[in-house]
mmCIF file of C-alpha atoms and ligand atoms in Angstrom:
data_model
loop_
_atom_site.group_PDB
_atom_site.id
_atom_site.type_symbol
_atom_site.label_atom_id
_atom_site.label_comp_id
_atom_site.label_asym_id
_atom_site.label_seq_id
_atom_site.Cartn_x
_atom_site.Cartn_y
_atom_site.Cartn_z
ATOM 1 C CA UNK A 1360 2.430 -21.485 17.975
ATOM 2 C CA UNK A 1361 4.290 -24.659 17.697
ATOM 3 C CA UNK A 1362 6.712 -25.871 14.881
ATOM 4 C CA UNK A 1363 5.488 -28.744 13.581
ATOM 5 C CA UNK A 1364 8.122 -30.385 11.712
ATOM 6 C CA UNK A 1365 5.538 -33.327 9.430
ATOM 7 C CA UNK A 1366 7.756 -34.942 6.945
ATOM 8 C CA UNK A 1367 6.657 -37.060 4.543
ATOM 9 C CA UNK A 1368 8.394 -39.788 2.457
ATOM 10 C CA UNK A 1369 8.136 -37.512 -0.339
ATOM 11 C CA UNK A 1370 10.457 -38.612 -3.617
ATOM 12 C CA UNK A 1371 13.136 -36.827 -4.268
ATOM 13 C CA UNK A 1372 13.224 -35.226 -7.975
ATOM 14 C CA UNK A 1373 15.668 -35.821 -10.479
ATOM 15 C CA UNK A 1374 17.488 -32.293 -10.151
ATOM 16 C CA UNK A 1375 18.369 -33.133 -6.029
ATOM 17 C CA UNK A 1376 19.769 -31.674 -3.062
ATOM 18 C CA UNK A 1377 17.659 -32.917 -0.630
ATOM 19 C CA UNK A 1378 19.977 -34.402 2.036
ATOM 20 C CA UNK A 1379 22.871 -32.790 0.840
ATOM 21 C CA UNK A 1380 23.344 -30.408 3.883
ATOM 22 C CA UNK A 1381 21.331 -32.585 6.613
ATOM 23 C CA UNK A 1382 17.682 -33.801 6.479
ATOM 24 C CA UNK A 1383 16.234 -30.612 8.400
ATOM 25 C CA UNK A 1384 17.970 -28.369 6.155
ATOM 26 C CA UNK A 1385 16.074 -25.176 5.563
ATOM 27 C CA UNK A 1386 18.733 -23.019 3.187
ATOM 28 C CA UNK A 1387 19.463 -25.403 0.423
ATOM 29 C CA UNK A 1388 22.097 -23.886 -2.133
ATOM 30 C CA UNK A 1389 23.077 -21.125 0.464
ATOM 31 C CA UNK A 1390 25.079 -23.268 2.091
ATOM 32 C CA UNK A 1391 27.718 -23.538 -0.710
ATOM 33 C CA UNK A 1392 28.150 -19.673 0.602
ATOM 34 C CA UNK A 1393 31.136 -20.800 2.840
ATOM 35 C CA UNK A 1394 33.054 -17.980 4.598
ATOM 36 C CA UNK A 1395 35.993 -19.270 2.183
ATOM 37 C CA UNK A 1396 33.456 -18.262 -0.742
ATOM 38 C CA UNK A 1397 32.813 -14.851 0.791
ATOM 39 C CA UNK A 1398 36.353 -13.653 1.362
ATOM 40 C CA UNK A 1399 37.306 -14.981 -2.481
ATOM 41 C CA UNK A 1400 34.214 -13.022 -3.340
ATOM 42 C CA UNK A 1401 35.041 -9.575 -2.304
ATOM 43 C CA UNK A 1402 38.278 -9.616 -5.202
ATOM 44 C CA UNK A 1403 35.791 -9.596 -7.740
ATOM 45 C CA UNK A 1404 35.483 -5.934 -6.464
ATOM 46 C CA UNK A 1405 37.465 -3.717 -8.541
ATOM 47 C CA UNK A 1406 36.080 -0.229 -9.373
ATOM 48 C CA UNK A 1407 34.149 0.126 -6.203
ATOM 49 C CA UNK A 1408 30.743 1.018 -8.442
ATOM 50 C CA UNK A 1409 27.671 0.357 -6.549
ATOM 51 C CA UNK A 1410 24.110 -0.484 -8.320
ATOM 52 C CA UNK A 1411 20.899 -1.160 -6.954
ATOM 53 C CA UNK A 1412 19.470 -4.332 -9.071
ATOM 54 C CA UNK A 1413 16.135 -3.478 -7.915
ATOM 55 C CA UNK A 1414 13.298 -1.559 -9.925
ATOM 56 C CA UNK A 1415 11.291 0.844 -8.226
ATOM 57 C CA UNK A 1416 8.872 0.145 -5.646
ATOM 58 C CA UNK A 1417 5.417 1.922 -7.426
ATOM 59 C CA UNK A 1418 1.997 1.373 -8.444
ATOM 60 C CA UNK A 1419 2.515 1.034 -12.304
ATOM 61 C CA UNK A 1420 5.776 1.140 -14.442
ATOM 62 C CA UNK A 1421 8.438 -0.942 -13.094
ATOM 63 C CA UNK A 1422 7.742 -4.054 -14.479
ATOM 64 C CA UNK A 1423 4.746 -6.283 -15.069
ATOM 65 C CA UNK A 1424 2.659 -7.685 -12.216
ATOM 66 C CA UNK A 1425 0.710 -11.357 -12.524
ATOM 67 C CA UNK A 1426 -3.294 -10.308 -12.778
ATOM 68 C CA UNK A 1427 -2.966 -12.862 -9.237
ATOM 69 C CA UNK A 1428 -0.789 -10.589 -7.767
ATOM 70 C CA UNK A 1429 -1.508 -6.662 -6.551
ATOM 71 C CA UNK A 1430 0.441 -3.988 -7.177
ATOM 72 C CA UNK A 1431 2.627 -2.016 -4.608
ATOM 73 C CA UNK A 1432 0.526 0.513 -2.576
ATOM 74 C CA UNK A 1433 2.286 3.715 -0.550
ATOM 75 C CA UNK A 1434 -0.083 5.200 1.885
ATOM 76 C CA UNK A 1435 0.647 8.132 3.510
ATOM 77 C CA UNK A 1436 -0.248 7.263 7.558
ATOM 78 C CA UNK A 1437 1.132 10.545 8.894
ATOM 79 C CA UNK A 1438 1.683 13.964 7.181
ATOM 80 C CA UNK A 1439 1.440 17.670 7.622
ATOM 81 C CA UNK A 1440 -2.727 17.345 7.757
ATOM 82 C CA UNK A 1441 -1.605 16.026 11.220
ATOM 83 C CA UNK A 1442 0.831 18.651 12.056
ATOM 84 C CA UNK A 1443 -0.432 19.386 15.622
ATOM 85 C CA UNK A 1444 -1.787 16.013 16.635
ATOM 86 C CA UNK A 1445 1.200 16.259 19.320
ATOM 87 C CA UNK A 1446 0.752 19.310 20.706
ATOM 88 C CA UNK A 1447 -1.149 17.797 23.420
ATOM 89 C CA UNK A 1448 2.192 15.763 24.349
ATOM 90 C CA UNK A 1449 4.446 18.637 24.695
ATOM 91 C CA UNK A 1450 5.312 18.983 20.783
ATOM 92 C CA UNK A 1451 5.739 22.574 18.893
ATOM 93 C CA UNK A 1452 3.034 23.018 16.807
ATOM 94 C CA UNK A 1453 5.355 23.299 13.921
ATOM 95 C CA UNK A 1454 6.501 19.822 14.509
ATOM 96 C CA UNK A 1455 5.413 16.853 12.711
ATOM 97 C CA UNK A 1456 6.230 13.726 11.007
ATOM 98 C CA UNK A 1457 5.874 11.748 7.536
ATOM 99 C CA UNK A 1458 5.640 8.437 7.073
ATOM 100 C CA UNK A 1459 4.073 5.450 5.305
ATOM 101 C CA UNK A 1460 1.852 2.251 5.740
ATOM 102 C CA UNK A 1461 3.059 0.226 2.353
ATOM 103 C CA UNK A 1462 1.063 -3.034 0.936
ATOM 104 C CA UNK A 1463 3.246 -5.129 -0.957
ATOM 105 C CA UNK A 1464 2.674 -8.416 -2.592
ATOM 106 C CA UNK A 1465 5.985 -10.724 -1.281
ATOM 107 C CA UNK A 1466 6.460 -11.495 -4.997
ATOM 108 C CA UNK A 1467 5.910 -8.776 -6.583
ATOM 109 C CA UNK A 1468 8.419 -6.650 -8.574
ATOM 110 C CA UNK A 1469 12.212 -7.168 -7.345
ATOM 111 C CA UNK A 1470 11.767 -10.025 -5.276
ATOM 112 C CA UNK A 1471 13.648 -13.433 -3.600
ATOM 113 C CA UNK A 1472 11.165 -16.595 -3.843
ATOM 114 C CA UNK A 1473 11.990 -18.694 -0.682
ATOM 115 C CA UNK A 1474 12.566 -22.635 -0.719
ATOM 116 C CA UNK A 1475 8.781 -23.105 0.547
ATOM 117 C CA UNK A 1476 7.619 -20.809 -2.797
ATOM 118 C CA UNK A 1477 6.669 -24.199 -5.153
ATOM 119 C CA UNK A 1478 5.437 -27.312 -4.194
ATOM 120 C CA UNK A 1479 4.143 -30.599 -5.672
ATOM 121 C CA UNK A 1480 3.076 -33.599 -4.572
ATOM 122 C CA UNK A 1481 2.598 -32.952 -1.127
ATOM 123 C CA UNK A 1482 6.481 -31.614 -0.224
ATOM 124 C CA UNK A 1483 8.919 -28.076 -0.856
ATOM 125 C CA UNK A 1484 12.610 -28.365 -0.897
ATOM 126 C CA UNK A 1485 14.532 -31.581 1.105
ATOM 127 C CA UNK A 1486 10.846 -33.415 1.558
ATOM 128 C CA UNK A 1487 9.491 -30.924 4.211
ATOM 129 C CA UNK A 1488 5.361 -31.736 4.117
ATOM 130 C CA UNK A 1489 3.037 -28.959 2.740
ATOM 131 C CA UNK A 1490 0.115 -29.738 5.360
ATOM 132 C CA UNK A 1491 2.674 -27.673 8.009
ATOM 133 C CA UNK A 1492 2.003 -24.635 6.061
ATOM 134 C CA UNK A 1493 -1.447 -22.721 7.180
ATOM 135 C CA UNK A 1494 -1.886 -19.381 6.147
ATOM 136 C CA UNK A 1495 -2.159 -17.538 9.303
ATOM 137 C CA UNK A 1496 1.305 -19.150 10.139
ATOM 138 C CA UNK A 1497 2.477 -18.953 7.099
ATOM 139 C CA UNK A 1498 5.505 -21.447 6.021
ATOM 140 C CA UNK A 1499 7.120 -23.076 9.234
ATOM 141 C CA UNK A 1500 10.155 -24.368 6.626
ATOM 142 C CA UNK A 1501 12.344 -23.145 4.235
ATOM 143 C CA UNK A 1502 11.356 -19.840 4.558
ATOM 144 C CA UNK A 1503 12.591 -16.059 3.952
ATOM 145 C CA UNK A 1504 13.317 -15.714 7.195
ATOM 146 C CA UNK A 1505 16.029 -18.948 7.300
ATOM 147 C CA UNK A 1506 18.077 -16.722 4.628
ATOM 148 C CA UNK A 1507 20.122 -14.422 6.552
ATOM 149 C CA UNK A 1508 22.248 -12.253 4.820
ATOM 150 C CA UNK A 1509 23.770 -12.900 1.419
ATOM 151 C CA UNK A 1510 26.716 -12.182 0.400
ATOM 152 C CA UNK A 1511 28.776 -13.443 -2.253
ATOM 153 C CA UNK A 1512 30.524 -13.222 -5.721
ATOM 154 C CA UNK A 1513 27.865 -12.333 -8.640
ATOM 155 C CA UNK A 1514 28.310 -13.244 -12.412
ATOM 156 C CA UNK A 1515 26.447 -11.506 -15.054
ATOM 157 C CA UNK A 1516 25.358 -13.447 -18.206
ATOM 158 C CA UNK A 1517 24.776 -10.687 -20.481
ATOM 159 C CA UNK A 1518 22.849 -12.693 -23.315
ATOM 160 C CA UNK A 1519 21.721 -10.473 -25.181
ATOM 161 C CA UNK A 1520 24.967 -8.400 -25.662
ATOM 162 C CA UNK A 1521 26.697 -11.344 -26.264
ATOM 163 C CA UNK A 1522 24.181 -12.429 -29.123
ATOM 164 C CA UNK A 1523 24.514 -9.263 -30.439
ATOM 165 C CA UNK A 1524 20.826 -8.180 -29.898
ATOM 166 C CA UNK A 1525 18.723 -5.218 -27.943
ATOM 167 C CA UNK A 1526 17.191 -8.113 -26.055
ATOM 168 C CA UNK A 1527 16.291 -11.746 -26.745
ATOM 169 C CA UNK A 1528 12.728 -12.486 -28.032
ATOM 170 C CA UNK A 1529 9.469 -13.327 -26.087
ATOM 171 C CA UNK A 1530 9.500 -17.093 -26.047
ATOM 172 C CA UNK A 1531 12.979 -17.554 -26.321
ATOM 173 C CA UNK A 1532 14.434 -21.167 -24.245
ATOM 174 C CA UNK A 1533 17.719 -20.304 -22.854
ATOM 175 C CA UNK A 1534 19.769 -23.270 -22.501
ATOM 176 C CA UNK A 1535 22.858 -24.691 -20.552
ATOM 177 C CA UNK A 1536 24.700 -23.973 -24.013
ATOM 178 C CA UNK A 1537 23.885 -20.448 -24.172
ATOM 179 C CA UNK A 1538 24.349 -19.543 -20.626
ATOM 180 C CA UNK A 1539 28.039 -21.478 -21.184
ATOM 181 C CA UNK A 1540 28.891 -20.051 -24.234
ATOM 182 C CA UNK A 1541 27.984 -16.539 -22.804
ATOM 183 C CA UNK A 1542 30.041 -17.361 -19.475
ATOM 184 C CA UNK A 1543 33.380 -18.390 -22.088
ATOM 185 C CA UNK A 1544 32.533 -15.560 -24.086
ATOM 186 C CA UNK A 1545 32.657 -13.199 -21.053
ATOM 187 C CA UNK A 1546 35.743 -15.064 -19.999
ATOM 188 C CA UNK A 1547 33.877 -16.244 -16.669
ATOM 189 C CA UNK A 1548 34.420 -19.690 -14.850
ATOM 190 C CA UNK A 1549 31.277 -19.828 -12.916
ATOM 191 C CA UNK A 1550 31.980 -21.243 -9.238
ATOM 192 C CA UNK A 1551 30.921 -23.049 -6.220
ATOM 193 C CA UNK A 1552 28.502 -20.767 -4.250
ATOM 194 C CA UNK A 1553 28.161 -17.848 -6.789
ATOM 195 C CA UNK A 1554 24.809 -15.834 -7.801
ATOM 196 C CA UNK A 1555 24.379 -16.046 -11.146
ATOM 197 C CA UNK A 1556 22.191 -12.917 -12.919
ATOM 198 C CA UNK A 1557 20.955 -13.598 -16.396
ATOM 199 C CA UNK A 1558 19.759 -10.921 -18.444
ATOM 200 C CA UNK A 1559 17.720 -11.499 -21.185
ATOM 201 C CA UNK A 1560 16.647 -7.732 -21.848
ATOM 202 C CA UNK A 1561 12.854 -8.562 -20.727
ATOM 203 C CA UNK A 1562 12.341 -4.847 -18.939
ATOM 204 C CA UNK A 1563 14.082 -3.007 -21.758
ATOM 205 C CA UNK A 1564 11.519 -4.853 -24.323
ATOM 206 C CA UNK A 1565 8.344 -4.121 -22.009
ATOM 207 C CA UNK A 1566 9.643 -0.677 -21.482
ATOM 208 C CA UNK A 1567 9.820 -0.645 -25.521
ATOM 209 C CA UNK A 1568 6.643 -1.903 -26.196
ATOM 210 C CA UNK A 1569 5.034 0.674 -24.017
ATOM 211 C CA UNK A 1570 4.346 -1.805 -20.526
ATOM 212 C CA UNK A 1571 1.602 -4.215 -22.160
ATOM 213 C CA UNK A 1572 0.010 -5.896 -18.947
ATOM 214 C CA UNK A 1573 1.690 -9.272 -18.201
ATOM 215 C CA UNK A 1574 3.078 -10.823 -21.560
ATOM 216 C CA UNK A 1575 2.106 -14.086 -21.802
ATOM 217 C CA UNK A 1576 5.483 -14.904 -23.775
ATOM 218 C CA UNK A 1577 8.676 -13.822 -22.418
ATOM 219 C CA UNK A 1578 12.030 -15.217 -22.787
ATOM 220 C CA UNK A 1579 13.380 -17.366 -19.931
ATOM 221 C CA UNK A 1580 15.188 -20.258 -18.771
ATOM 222 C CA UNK A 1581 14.378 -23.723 -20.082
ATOM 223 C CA UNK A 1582 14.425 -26.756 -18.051
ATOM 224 C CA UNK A 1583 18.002 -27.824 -19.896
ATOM 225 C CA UNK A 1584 19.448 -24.796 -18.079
ATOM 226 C CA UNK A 1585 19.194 -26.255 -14.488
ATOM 227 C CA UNK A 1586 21.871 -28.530 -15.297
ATOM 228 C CA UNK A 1587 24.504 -25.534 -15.829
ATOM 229 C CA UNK A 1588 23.364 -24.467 -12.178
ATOM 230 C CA UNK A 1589 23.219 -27.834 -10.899
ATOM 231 C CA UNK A 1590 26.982 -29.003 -12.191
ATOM 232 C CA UNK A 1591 28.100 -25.695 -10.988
ATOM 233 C CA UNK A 1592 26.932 -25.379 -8.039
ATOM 234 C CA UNK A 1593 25.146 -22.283 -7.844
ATOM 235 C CA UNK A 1594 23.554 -20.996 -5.094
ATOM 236 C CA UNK A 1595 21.321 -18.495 -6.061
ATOM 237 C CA UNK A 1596 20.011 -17.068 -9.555
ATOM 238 C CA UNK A 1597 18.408 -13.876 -10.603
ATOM 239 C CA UNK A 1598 16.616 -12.835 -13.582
ATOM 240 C CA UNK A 1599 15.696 -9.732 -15.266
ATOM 241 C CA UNK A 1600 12.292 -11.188 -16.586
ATOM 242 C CA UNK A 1601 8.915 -11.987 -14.339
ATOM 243 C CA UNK A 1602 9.505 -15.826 -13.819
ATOM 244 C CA UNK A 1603 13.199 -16.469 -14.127
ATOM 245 C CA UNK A 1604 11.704 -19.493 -16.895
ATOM 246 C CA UNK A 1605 10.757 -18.849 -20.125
ATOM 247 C CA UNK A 1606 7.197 -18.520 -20.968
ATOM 248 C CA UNK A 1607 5.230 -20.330 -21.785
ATOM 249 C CA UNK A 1608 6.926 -23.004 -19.845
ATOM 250 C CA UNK A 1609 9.756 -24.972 -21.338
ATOM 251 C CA UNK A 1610 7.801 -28.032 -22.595
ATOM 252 C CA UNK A 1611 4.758 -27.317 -21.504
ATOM 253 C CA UNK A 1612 6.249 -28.460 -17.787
ATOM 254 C CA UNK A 1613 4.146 -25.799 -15.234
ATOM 255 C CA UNK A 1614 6.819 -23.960 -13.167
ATOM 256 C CA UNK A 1615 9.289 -26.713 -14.239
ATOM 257 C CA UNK A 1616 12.277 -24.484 -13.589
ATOM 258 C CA UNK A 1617 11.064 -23.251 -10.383
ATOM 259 C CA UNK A 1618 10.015 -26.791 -9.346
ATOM 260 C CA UNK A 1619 13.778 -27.943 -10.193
ATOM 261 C CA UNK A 1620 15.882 -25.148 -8.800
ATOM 262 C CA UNK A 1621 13.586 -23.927 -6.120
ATOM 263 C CA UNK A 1622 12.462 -27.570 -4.772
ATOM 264 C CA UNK A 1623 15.098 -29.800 -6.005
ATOM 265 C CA UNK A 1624 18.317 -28.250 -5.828
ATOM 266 C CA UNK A 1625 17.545 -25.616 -2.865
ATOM 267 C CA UNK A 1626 18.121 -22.569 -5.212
ATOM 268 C CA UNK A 1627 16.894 -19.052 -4.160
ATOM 269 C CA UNK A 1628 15.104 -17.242 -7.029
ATOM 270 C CA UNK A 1629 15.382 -13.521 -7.522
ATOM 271 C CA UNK A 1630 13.299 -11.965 -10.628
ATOM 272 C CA UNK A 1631 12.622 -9.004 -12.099
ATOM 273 C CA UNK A 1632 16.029 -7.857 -11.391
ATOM 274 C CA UNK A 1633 17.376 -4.640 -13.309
ATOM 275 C CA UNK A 1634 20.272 -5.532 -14.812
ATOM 276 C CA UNK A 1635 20.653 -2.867 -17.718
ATOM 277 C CA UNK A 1636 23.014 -0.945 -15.686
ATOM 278 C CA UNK A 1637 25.497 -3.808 -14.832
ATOM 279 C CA UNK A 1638 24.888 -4.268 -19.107
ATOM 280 C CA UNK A 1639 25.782 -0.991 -20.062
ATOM 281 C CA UNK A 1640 28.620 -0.918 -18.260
ATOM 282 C CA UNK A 1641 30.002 -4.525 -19.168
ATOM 283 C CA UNK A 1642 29.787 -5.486 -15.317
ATOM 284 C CA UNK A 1643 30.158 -9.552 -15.639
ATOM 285 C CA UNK A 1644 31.725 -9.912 -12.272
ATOM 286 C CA UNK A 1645 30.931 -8.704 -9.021
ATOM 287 C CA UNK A 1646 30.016 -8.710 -5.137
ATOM 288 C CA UNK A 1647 26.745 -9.387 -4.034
ATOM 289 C CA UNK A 1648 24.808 -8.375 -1.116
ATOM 290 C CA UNK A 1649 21.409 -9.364 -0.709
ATOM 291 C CA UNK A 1650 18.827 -9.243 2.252
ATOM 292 C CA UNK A 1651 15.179 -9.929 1.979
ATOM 293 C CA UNK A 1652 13.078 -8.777 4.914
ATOM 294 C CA UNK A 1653 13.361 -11.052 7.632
ATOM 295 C CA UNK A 1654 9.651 -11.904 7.172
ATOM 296 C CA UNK A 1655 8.636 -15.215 10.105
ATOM 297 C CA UNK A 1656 6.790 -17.650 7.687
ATOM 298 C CA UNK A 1657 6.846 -15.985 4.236
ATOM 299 C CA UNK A 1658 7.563 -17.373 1.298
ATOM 300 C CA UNK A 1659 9.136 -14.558 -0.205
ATOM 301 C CA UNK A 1660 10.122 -10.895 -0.030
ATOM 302 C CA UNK A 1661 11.194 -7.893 -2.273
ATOM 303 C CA UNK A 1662 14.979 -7.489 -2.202
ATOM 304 C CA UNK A 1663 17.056 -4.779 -3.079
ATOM 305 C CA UNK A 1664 19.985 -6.640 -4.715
ATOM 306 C CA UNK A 1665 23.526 -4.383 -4.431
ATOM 307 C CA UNK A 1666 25.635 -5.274 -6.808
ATOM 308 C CA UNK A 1667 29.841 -3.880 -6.057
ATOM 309 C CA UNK A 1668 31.865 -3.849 -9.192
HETATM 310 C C1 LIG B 1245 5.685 -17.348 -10.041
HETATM 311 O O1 LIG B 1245 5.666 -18.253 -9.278
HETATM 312 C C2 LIG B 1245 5.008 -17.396 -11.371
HETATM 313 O O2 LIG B 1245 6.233 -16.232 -9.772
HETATM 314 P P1 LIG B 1245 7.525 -15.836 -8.978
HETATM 315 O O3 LIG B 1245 8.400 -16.987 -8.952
HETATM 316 O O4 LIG B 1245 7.840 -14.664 -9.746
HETATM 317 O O5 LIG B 1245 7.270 -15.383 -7.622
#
């Protein structure tokens, strides 16, 4: 199978990185993750508190899936209905083994959206060509698989306890104002190479309106946000709700946010993160560890963020 490496003269969007870190840059905003930026990160470790930021992995329940999307599926492939389907190798016929065949959509629940996850005319993130990807190869740039290991410092934008609310409402735009007063509120500087987590209370609302199938309304990040990430340099950002962007889209722009972080600036995406635990315990800074399966050609993967307070 060879790489093909078609690049277009695709123009570069308003909200750019491309060329920042070379022209065949594949990692975008992860390379703000210096080893400078990882050592500073782990003294934002104080109490030694570890969370999983991920919901679980199940058919119904965690959070809400796209109708385009499938939900999770756990199949048992091997269980005690086997139990002496080794005997003939050698094994005591009390002997056996459980374990699992699972079928998960790459952006389903708790999930990291690679560079290659949006496109538009013709070209993902830093120009690479769309008419590379094929689906039985999958995404030759940008990737899941050319993001490694992630570790760095994580700040937590608790809106809604900073507004004073349960959760902000469906439809609400969050803007570079609100995630900067929240930061100054918190008493947060975000920095160079940091993962910034917004929570907008999205799960605890679904959760409270008894799961309705995908809302079309949530609350989100509108496009005036992606210039707080942009003049801070962020490398990656995580939300709580399905689409890290508010919905219906911020002016009507399809998948603006996604198109501007994601394709422009070389952001990784992480949604549907649980963040109500970092929330109730007034977590705003922390260290972040993050690997998504190293998946050849995919466009995404579920993650299990970790989250060290
Ligand atoms: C969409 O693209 C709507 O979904 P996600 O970014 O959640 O994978």
């Amino acid at each position: 199978m060879s790489e093909m490496t078609e690049k277009k003269s695709a123009k570069a969007p308003e909200f750019s990185n491309w060329g920042r870190w070379g022209e065949n840059d594949e990692r975008g905003a992860l390379n703000l993750i210096t080893p400078e930026v990882v050592t500073a990160a782990l003294a934002s470790s104080t109490t030694g508190k570890v969370y999983n930021l991920a919901v679980p992995i199940q058919r119904r329940g965690s959070a809400p899936i796209f109708a385009f999307r499938n939900p999770p599926q756990r199949l048992s492939a091997q269980s005690q209905s086997d139990a002496g389907s080794d005997a003939p190798f050698g094994a005591p016929e009390d002997l056996g083994s459980n374990e699992d065949v699972l079928i998960l959509d790459s952006h389903g629940l708790t999930h990291m959206d690679a560079l290659a996850h949006v496109y538009i005319d013709g070209s993902i993130y830093n120009g690479f060509s769309i008419h590379d990807i094929t689906t039985k190869r999958g995404v030759p740039h940008c990737g899941i698989d050319k993001v490694g290991q992630i570790v760095t410092r994580g700040v937590h934008l608790d809106l809604p306890r900073h507004q004073g609310v349960d959760w902000l409402e469906p439809g609400t735009v969050i803007s570079s104002a609100d995630l900067q007063a929240c930061a100054d509120a918190q008493g947060v500087r975000v920095r160079s190479g940091d993962m910034v987590m917004v929570r907008t209370g999205f799960l605890e609302w679904w959760r409270d309106q008894g799961k309705p199938s995908m809302p079309a309304s949530q609350p989100g990040l509108g496009l005036d946000a992606v210039h707080f990430f942009a003049d801070n340099d962020v490398a990656v950002v995580g939300c709580d709700n399905s689409a890290i962007e508010v919905m219906p889209f911020d002016q009507d722009v399809f998948l603006g946010v996604h198109l501007a972080l994601l394709r422009g600036l070389g952001v990784h995406l992480i949604e549907h993160m649980n963040l109500a635990q970092l929330s109730a315990d007034q977590v705003t800074e922390c260290l972040m560890v993050v690997a998504p399966l190293n998946v050849r050609g995919a466009a995404g993967s579920p993650v299990s963020p970790i989250a060290i307070a």
